[in-house]
Amino acid sequence: MKKALVFLLIAAIILSSACANSDKKSVSFFAYDTTVSLTFYGKRVKDAFLNECIDYIKSFETHFSMTDEDSELYKLNKERSMEVSDTLLECIKSALSYCELTNGAFDITLGTVNRLWNVTERKLPPTQAEIDEARQNTGHEYIEITDNRVTIQKEGLKIDLSGFAKGYVADKFREYLKEKGIDSGVLLVMGGAVTCIGRKSATEENFKVGIVNPYDKSNLLTTLDISNSNVSTSGTSERYFEYEGVRYHHIMNPHTGAPVQNDIEQVTVICYDAAMGDALSTAFFVMGLNKARALIENELEGVGAVFAMKNGEIIYVNYVVD
Ligand code: ADP
Ligand code: MG
């Protein structure tokens, strides 16, 4: 639960509504190793429905957890080849499409590398020999999919969906609500990802999503005016240890098998699709500003980003703040 509090502090801040007559209903719970909060604005929401929503959001954990021995993904990593559920299949396929799009900067096959670094527990970096060995056991080309059968063709390779599952679940939740006739006035915050469903209220008010200043967490870097979109932030200031002046954080460079060391402090991605935002915020961090900019400008539609650089510069790419 200590972790939950930490993540609550670092999660992007939602500015509370100044509108006195907007009734809202909120709930927070712990899932996907982070604090999740769900708010309905301007609607009468029964507790029973709120509980159904929580159950729905949590239900995917039994598929996607890499560490829970009862999860489907855990079994796949152990069995190496098995028929998986449509849910896990869809998530893996979607995640792999971002591995390809980002030329491997986003990589769900880094499980062994991520586990080796285990940055929330470690005090010292692993040895280069350990890193080299873990790095051997990666590569999205080693995942073979035939119908519902997923096969991991490299010994020691483990699939890790932690950098993607929350976004995937947020998109699913949006579909779930739509089927129930709700397509506005809902905000879902999962760790560093904020999904705004529709507009905040019938008066067409946008959500105000604050991006936490990574250099001074009690302040905001900027506030975004958002509706029907998702804001995902990846940074180094959440999960890390420091050793001899170097910050070893949780975003790995697939080429080195070690935490990314570059001039970026934090990346925020704004786009409709939460899964895409989750993958791209991690990928842009790995790729660096110039490659990320080229991808946004040449290959992506409707994706904006805010880069907080280590030198204090804030760079907006394809996003204009009023
Ligand atoms: P972030 O806000 O930084 O995107 P996430 O929780 O979405 O945070 O993803 C971070 C997790 O993704 C890490 O803890 C690790 O399990 C995994 N991960 C680390 N590096 C990569 C990478 N290059 N590609 C995909 N997943 C990664
Ligand atoms: Mg991510």
Coordinates of C-alpha atoms and ligand atoms in Angstrom, one line a residue:
M1 CA 0.0 0.0 0.0
K2 CA 3.0 2.3 0.5
K3 CA 3.6 2.1 -3.2
A4 CA 0.0 3.2 -3.8
L5 CA 0.5 6.4 -1.9
V6 CA 3.7 7.1 -3.7
F7 CA 2.0 6.7 -7.1
L8 CA -0.9 8.8 -5.9
L9 CA 1.5 11.7 -5.3
I10 CA 3.2 11.4 -8.7
A11 CA 0.1 10.8 -10.7
A12 CA -0.9 13.6 -13.0
I13 CA -3.1 16.0 -11.1
I14 CA -6.6 16.7 -12.1
L15 CA -7.6 20.2 -11.2
S16 CA -10.8 20.1 -9.3
S17 CA -13.8 21.7 -10.9
A18 CA -14.6 25.3 -10.0
C19 CA -18.2 24.6 -11.0
A20 CA -20.2 24.3 -7.7
N21 CA -23.3 22.7 -9.2
S22 CA -21.5 19.8 -10.9
D23 CA -22.2 16.7 -8.8
K24 CA -19.4 14.1 -9.1
K25 CA -18.7 10.7 -7.8
S26 CA -15.2 9.4 -7.3
V27 CA -13.6 6.2 -6.2
S28 CA -9.9 5.2 -5.9
F29 CA -8.5 1.7 -5.7
F30 CA -5.2 -0.1 -6.2
A31 CA -4.7 -2.2 -9.3
Y32 CA -2.0 -2.7 -11.9
D33 CA 0.6 -1.8 -9.3
T34 CA -0.7 1.7 -9.1
T35 CA -3.5 3.9 -7.8
V36 CA -6.5 4.0 -10.1
S37 CA -9.2 6.6 -9.7
L38 CA -12.4 6.9 -11.5
T39 CA -14.7 9.9 -11.5
F40 CA -18.2 10.4 -13.0
Y41 CA -19.3 14.0 -13.4
G42 CA -22.8 15.3 -13.6
K43 CA -24.5 11.9 -13.3
R44 CA -26.3 10.0 -10.7
V45 CA -24.1 6.9 -10.3
K46 CA -25.2 4.1 -8.1
D47 CA -22.6 2.4 -5.8
A48 CA -23.5 -0.9 -7.4
F49 CA -22.5 0.5 -10.8
L50 CA -19.3 2.0 -9.5
N51 CA -18.5 -1.5 -8.1
E52 CA -19.2 -3.1 -11.5
C53 CA -16.8 -0.6 -13.1
I54 CA -14.1 -1.4 -10.6
D55 CA -14.6 -5.1 -11.1
Y56 CA -14.4 -4.6 -14.9
I57 CA -11.2 -2.6 -14.7
K58 CA -9.6 -5.1 -12.3
S59 CA -10.7 -8.1 -14.3
F60 CA -7.9 -7.8 -16.8
E61 CA -5.2 -8.2 -14.1
T62 CA -5.8 -12.0 -14.2
H63 CA -4.6 -11.9 -17.9
F64 CA -1.8 -9.3 -17.9
S65 CA 0.2 -9.6 -14.7
M66 CA 3.8 -10.8 -15.2
T67 CA 4.3 -11.5 -11.5
D68 CA 1.0 -13.0 -10.3
E69 CA 1.5 -16.8 -10.6
D70 CA -2.2 -17.2 -11.4
S71 CA -2.2 -14.8 -14.3
E72 CA -2.5 -16.0 -17.9
L73 CA 0.6 -14.1 -18.9
Y74 CA 2.6 -15.7 -16.1
K75 CA 1.5 -19.1 -17.4
L76 CA 2.5 -18.2 -21.0
N77 CA 5.9 -17.1 -19.9
K78 CA 6.3 -20.4 -18.0
E79 CA 4.7 -22.8 -20.6
R80 CA 6.4 -21.0 -23.5
S81 CA 3.7 -22.0 -26.0
M82 CA 0.0 -22.1 -25.3
E83 CA -3.5 -21.2 -26.5
V84 CA -4.3 -17.9 -24.9
S85 CA -7.6 -16.0 -24.4
D86 CA -8.8 -13.6 -27.0
T87 CA -8.1 -10.8 -24.5
L88 CA -4.5 -11.7 -24.0
L89 CA -4.1 -12.3 -27.7
E90 CA -5.5 -8.9 -28.6
C91 CA -3.3 -7.1 -26.1
I92 CA -0.1 -8.9 -27.2
K93 CA -0.9 -8.3 -30.9
S94 CA -1.7 -4.6 -30.3
A95 CA 1.5 -4.2 -28.2
L96 CA 3.6 -5.8 -30.9
S97 CA 2.3 -3.4 -33.5
Y98 CA 3.8 -0.6 -31.3
C99 CA 7.1 -2.5 -31.0
E100 CA 7.2 -2.4 -34.8
L101 CA 6.0 1.1 -35.2
T102 CA 8.7 2.4 -32.8
N103 CA 11.4 0.2 -34.3
G104 CA 11.7 -1.7 -31.0
A105 CA 12.0 1.3 -28.7
F106 CA 8.9 0.1 -27.1
D107 CA 9.5 -3.6 -26.5
I108 CA 7.3 -6.0 -24.6
T109 CA 10.0 -8.7 -24.6
L110 CA 12.1 -6.9 -22.0
G111 CA 10.7 -9.0 -19.2
T112 CA 14.0 -10.5 -18.2
V113 CA 15.8 -7.2 -18.4
N114 CA 13.1 -5.5 -16.3
R115 CA 13.3 -8.2 -13.7
L116 CA 17.0 -8.1 -13.5
W117 CA 17.0 -4.3 -12.8
N118 CA 14.1 -4.5 -10.4
V119 CA 14.7 -0.8 -9.7
T120 CA 12.2 -0.5 -6.8
E121 CA 14.2 -3.1 -4.7
R122 CA 17.8 -2.8 -5.9
K123 CA 20.5 -0.6 -4.4
L124 CA 23.3 -1.5 -6.8
P125 CA 23.2 -1.9 -10.6
P126 CA 23.7 -5.5 -11.9
T127 CA 27.0 -6.5 -13.4
Q128 CA 27.7 -6.0 -17.1
A129 CA 27.7 -9.8 -17.5
E130 CA 24.3 -10.0 -16.0
I131 CA 23.0 -7.3 -18.2
D132 CA 24.5 -8.9 -21.3
E133 CA 22.9 -12.2 -20.5
A134 CA 19.5 -10.7 -19.9
R135 CA 19.7 -8.6 -23.1
Q136 CA 20.2 -11.9 -25.1
N137 CA 16.8 -13.0 -23.9
T138 CA 14.8 -10.2 -25.7
G139 CA 13.5 -9.5 -29.2
H140 CA 9.9 -9.2 -30.4
E141 CA 10.8 -11.3 -33.5
Y142 CA 10.9 -14.3 -31.2
I143 CA 7.1 -14.2 -30.5
E144 CA 5.2 -16.3 -32.9
I145 CA 1.4 -16.2 -33.2
T146 CA -0.8 -18.7 -35.0
D147 CA -4.5 -18.3 -34.3
N148 CA -4.8 -18.2 -30.5
R149 CA -1.5 -19.9 -29.9
V150 CA 1.4 -17.8 -28.7
T151 CA 4.9 -19.3 -28.8
I152 CA 8.0 -17.7 -27.3
Q153 CA 10.8 -19.0 -29.4
K154 CA 13.7 -17.8 -27.3
E155 CA 14.7 -19.5 -24.1
G156 CA 14.7 -17.1 -21.2
L157 CA 12.6 -14.4 -23.0
K158 CA 9.7 -13.1 -20.9
I159 CA 6.8 -11.0 -22.1
D160 CA 6.1 -8.0 -19.9
L161 CA 3.0 -6.0 -20.7
S162 CA 3.3 -3.6 -17.7
G163 CA 4.1 -0.6 -20.0
F164 CA 1.0 -1.2 -22.1
A165 CA -1.7 -3.0 -20.1
K166 CA -3.1 0.1 -18.3
G167 CA -3.7 1.9 -21.6
Y168 CA -5.3 -1.2 -23.1
V169 CA -7.6 -1.5 -20.1
A170 CA -8.5 2.2 -20.3
D171 CA -9.6 1.8 -23.9
K172 CA -11.6 -1.3 -23.1
F173 CA -13.3 0.6 -20.2
R174 CA -14.3 3.4 -22.6
E175 CA -15.9 0.8 -24.9
Y176 CA -17.6 -0.8 -21.9
L177 CA -19.1 2.5 -20.8
K178 CA -20.2 3.2 -24.4
E179 CA -22.2 0.0 -24.5
K180 CA -23.9 1.2 -21.4
G181 CA -24.8 4.5 -23.1
I182 CA -22.2 6.6 -21.3
D183 CA -19.8 8.5 -23.5
S184 CA -19.0 11.7 -21.6
G185 CA -18.2 13.1 -18.2
V186 CA -15.9 10.3 -17.0
L187 CA -12.3 10.5 -16.0
L188 CA -10.1 7.5 -15.4
V189 CA -6.6 8.0 -13.9
M190 CA -4.2 5.0 -13.8
G191 CA -0.8 6.0 -12.5
G192 CA 0.6 8.4 -15.0
A193 CA -2.2 8.0 -17.5
V194 CA -5.3 10.1 -17.6
T195 CA -8.2 9.1 -19.8
C196 CA -10.9 11.7 -20.4
I197 CA -14.1 10.2 -21.8
G198 CA -16.0 12.8 -23.7
R199 CA -16.3 16.2 -22.2
K200 CA -16.6 16.9 -18.6
S201 CA -20.2 18.1 -18.6
A202 CA -23.2 19.0 -20.7
T203 CA -22.1 22.6 -20.8
E204 CA -19.2 21.3 -22.9
E205 CA -16.5 22.0 -20.3
N206 CA -13.2 20.4 -21.0
F207 CA -11.2 18.5 -18.5
K208 CA -8.2 20.3 -17.1
V209 CA -5.3 17.8 -16.9
G210 CA -2.2 19.0 -15.1
I211 CA 1.2 17.6 -15.9
V212 CA 3.3 17.3 -12.8
N213 CA 6.6 19.2 -12.8
P214 CA 9.2 16.5 -12.6
Y215 CA 11.7 19.0 -11.0
D216 CA 9.2 20.2 -8.4
K217 CA 6.4 17.7 -7.8
S218 CA 4.3 20.1 -5.8
N219 CA 3.9 22.2 -8.9
L220 CA 2.6 21.7 -12.4
L221 CA 4.6 21.9 -15.5
T222 CA 1.5 22.9 -17.5
T223 CA -2.2 22.4 -17.6
L224 CA -3.9 20.8 -20.7
D225 CA -7.4 21.4 -21.8
I226 CA -8.6 18.0 -22.8
S227 CA -11.8 16.3 -24.0
N228 CA -12.3 12.8 -25.3
S229 CA -8.6 12.1 -25.2
N230 CA -5.8 10.5 -23.2
V231 CA -2.8 11.9 -21.5
S232 CA 0.1 9.5 -20.7
T233 CA 3.2 10.5 -18.9
S234 CA 6.5 8.6 -18.6
G235 CA 9.2 9.8 -16.4
T236 CA 12.3 8.8 -14.4
S237 CA 11.1 10.3 -11.1
E238 CA 8.8 7.6 -10.1
R239 CA 10.6 4.3 -9.8
Y240 CA 14.3 4.3 -9.5
F241 CA 17.4 4.0 -7.3
E242 CA 20.5 6.1 -7.3
Y243 CA 24.0 4.8 -7.2
E244 CA 27.2 7.0 -7.5
G245 CA 25.2 9.9 -8.8
V246 CA 23.4 8.0 -11.6
R247 CA 19.6 7.5 -11.5
Y248 CA 18.6 4.0 -12.6
H249 CA 15.0 4.1 -13.4
H250 CA 12.3 1.8 -14.9
I251 CA 12.4 2.7 -18.6
M252 CA 14.8 0.4 -20.3
N253 CA 16.8 1.0 -23.5
P254 CA 16.3 -2.3 -25.4
H255 CA 19.7 -1.9 -27.1
T256 CA 21.8 -1.5 -23.9
G257 CA 19.6 -3.6 -21.6
A258 CA 19.8 -0.8 -19.0
P259 CA 17.8 2.3 -18.0
V260 CA 17.7 4.9 -20.7
Q261 CA 20.3 7.7 -20.1
N262 CA 19.6 10.7 -22.3
D263 CA 18.6 14.3 -22.0
I264 CA 14.9 13.7 -21.3
E265 CA 13.3 13.9 -17.9
Q266 CA 9.7 13.2 -18.7
V267 CA 7.5 12.7 -21.8
T268 CA 3.7 13.2 -22.0
V269 CA 1.7 11.9 -25.0
I270 CA -1.7 13.3 -25.9
C271 CA -3.8 11.1 -28.2
Y272 CA -7.2 9.5 -28.3
D273 CA -6.1 5.9 -27.8
A274 CA -4.9 5.2 -24.3
A275 CA -2.9 2.1 -25.3
M276 CA -1.1 4.1 -28.0
G277 CA -0.4 6.8 -25.4
D278 CA 1.0 4.3 -23.0
A279 CA 3.3 2.7 -25.6
L280 CA 4.4 5.9 -27.1
S281 CA 5.2 7.8 -23.9
T282 CA 7.7 5.0 -23.1
A283 CA 8.9 4.7 -26.7
F284 CA 9.5 8.5 -27.1
F285 CA 11.6 8.4 -23.9
V286 CA 13.7 5.7 -25.4
M287 CA 14.0 7.2 -28.9
G288 CA 14.8 10.7 -27.8
L289 CA 13.3 14.0 -29.0
N290 CA 14.4 14.0 -32.6
K291 CA 13.3 10.5 -33.6
A292 CA 10.1 11.0 -31.7
R293 CA 9.4 14.2 -33.5
A294 CA 10.0 12.6 -36.8
L295 CA 7.6 9.8 -36.0
I296 CA 4.9 12.2 -34.8
E297 CA 5.3 14.4 -37.9
N298 CA 5.7 11.8 -40.6
E299 CA 3.9 8.7 -39.4
L300 CA 1.3 9.4 -36.8
E301 CA -2.0 11.2 -36.9
G302 CA -3.5 13.1 -33.9
V303 CA -0.6 12.6 -31.6
G304 CA 0.9 15.4 -29.5
A305 CA 3.7 15.3 -27.0
V306 CA 5.3 17.4 -24.3
F307 CA 8.9 16.8 -23.5
A308 CA 10.5 18.0 -20.3
M309 CA 14.2 18.0 -20.9
K310 CA 16.8 17.7 -18.2
N311 CA 18.1 21.2 -18.9
G312 CA 14.7 22.5 -17.9
E313 CA 13.4 23.2 -21.4
I314 CA 9.8 22.2 -22.2
I315 CA 9.2 21.2 -25.8
Y316 CA 5.8 20.8 -27.4
V317 CA 5.5 18.7 -30.5
N318 CA 2.3 18.9 -32.5
Y319 CA 0.5 20.3 -29.5
V320 CA -0.4 23.9 -28.8
V321 CA -1.2 25.1 -25.3
D322 CA -3.6 28.1 -25.1
Ligands
ADP1 P1 5.5 4.7 -17.9 O1 4.6 5.7 -17.3 O2 6.9 5.0 -17.7 O3 5.1 4.4 -19.3 P2 4.5 2.2 -17.4 O4 4.1 1.7 -16.1 O5 3.5 2.4 -18.4 O6 5.2 3.5 -17.0 O7 5.6 1.4 -18.0 C1 6.8 1.1 -17.4 C2 7.0 -0.4 -17.4 O8 7.2 -0.8 -18.7 C3 8.3 -0.7 -16.7 O9 8.2 -0.9 -15.3 C4 8.7 -2.0 -17.4 O10 8.0 -3.1 -16.8 C5 8.2 -1.8 -18.8 N1 9.2 -1.2 -19.7 C6 10.4 -0.7 -19.4 N2 11.1 -0.3 -20.5 C7 10.3 -0.6 -21.5 C8 10.4 -0.5 -22.9 N3 11.5 0.1 -23.5 N4 9.4 -0.9 -23.7 C9 8.3 -1.5 -23.1 N5 8.1 -1.6 -21.8 C10 9.1 -1.2 -21.0
MG2 MG 3.8 3.3 -20.6

